[in-house]
Each structure stands twice: as structure tokens, then as C-alpha cells.
Amino acid sequence: VPRGRVWVEKIDGKIVKLFRNQGAAAISKAADEGRVAETSRKDAVGEIRKQVFERSGGECEYCGKIVTYQTGHMHEVVPKGKGGDVSLYNCVFICYSCHLGSPNAAHANRRINWTPKPD
Ligand SMILES: [Zn+2]
Ligand SMILES: [Zn+2]
């Protein structure tokens, strides 16, 4: 697969998930059912983001604050390093504060890791 291309799962013609690699796509149930396609990563992520935003109804899925397609953040609940994928199932549309900008934010723990631990 050339750089910037990904394998995706489609349901009713809409992209619902990006596979991690071609191998993962090949062994999926979606492949058996002819619902796998190759496309550009940019388009695939954009299509997921659009659907996740629509599902949110314009409100942060964590705190309910108003978000727009531009101001909201798409967050992967299970991180890539722990087996998570970019998909409708693993992504939520949340506000900046819930994502990065508060002590209880989704990524707050990652930043705390930079702080030296007290003895
Ligand atoms: Zn929020
Ligand atoms: Zn995130």
C-alpha cells in the first residue's frame, strides 16, 4: 500500500473503520463480506470525523458543551498503542477542555508523566 493509503471497512458505502494494515483488513469479517476498500488516509479520517461529529449532535460527548466540526476534537478512546483504531466505535467527539485542556482531560495523565514524581 503506497504511503498515505489505508484499508477501510465500509457499511452501506460509508467508511466506519481504518484497518491498522493490509493484513488486518485481509482477515476481517468485512473482507469476507466484500466491505473492504483502499483509499487515502486523509479522506478516510475525514469521513470518520464527519460521522463522529454528526453523532455528537454538536455537543461534547463527555461534558455536553457545544462543539463545532472545527472546534471539537476527535479522540480515540483506546489509544493506537493499546490496539485502538480510528473508527466510529473507538472515537468520540469532545471539546478541547475534555481532550487536553483540564486536569481531568482525556490526555491529562500523559502530561502528568512529564512531572517528576515526589519521593
Ligand atoms: Zn467536554
Ligand atoms: Zn485524544
PDB file of C-alpha atoms in Angstrom, residues 1-10 15-28 30-31 34-42 44-45 48 85-87:
ATOM      1  CA  VAL A   1       0.000   0.000   0.000  1.00  0.00           C
ATOM      2  CA  PRO A   2       1.562   3.334  -1.019  1.00  0.00           C
ATOM      3  CA  ARG A   3       2.206   5.978   1.621  1.00  0.00           C
ATOM      4  CA  GLY A   4      -0.934   7.802   2.696  1.00  0.00           C
ATOM      5  CA  ARG A   5      -3.206   4.964   1.623  1.00  0.00           C
ATOM      6  CA  VAL A   6      -5.201   2.831   4.041  1.00  0.00           C
ATOM      7  CA  TRP A   7      -7.547  -0.120   4.049  1.00  0.00           C
ATOM      8  CA  VAL A   8     -11.003   0.669   5.380  1.00  0.00           C
ATOM      9  CA  GLU A   9     -14.204  -1.083   6.353  1.00  0.00           C
ATOM     10  CA  LYS A  10     -17.405   0.230   4.799  1.00  0.00           C
ATOM     11  CA  ILE A  15     -16.249   4.283   5.994  1.00  0.00           C
ATOM     12  CA  VAL A  16     -16.628   3.118   9.587  1.00  0.00           C
ATOM     13  CA  LYS A  17     -13.082   1.981  10.401  1.00  0.00           C
ATOM     14  CA  LEU A  18      -9.454   2.236   9.269  1.00  0.00           C
ATOM     15  CA  PHE A  19      -7.570  -1.037   9.450  1.00  0.00           C
ATOM     16  CA  ARG A  20      -4.105  -0.916  11.016  1.00  0.00           C
ATOM     17  CA  ASN A  21      -2.615  -2.629   7.970  1.00  0.00           C
ATOM     18  CA  GLN A  22      -3.444  -4.737   4.941  1.00  0.00           C
ATOM     19  CA  GLY A  23      -3.095  -7.959   6.935  1.00  0.00           C
ATOM     20  CA  ALA A  24      -5.709  -6.894   9.456  1.00  0.00           C
ATOM     21  CA  ALA A  25      -8.056  -5.971   6.610  1.00  0.00           C
ATOM     22  CA  ALA A  26      -7.475  -9.296   4.853  1.00  0.00           C
ATOM     23  CA  ILE A  27      -8.508 -11.450   7.829  1.00  0.00           C
ATOM     24  CA  SER A  28     -11.548  -9.356   8.780  1.00  0.00           C
ATOM     25  CA  ALA A  30     -15.660  -7.268   6.410  1.00  0.00           C
ATOM     26  CA  ALA A  31     -13.257  -8.682   3.806  1.00  0.00           C
ATOM     27  CA  GLY A  34     -16.731  -7.547   0.375  1.00  0.00           C
ATOM     28  CA  ARG A  35     -16.856  -4.400   2.509  1.00  0.00           C
ATOM     29  CA  VAL A  36     -13.147  -3.550   2.452  1.00  0.00           C
ATOM     30  CA  ALA A  37     -11.658  -0.852   0.242  1.00  0.00           C
ATOM     31  CA  GLU A  38      -8.394   1.024  -0.200  1.00  0.00           C
ATOM     32  CA  THR A  39      -8.485   4.810  -0.015  1.00  0.00           C
ATOM     33  CA  SER A  40      -6.435   7.822   1.058  1.00  0.00           C
ATOM     34  CA  ARG A  41      -5.837   8.160   4.801  1.00  0.00           C
ATOM     35  CA  LYS A  42      -6.871  11.817   4.618  1.00  0.00           C
ATOM     36  CA  ALA A  44     -10.838   8.088   5.431  1.00  0.00           C
ATOM     37  CA  VAL A  45     -10.089  10.045   8.607  1.00  0.00           C
ATOM     38  CA  ILE A  48     -14.870   9.146  10.203  1.00  0.00           C
ATOM     39  CA  ASP A  85      -8.231   2.082  15.838  1.00  0.00           C
ATOM     40  CA  VAL A  86      -9.681   5.079  14.073  1.00  0.00           C
ATOM     41  CA  SER A  87     -13.313   4.003  13.858  1.00  0.00           C
TER      42      SER A  87
END
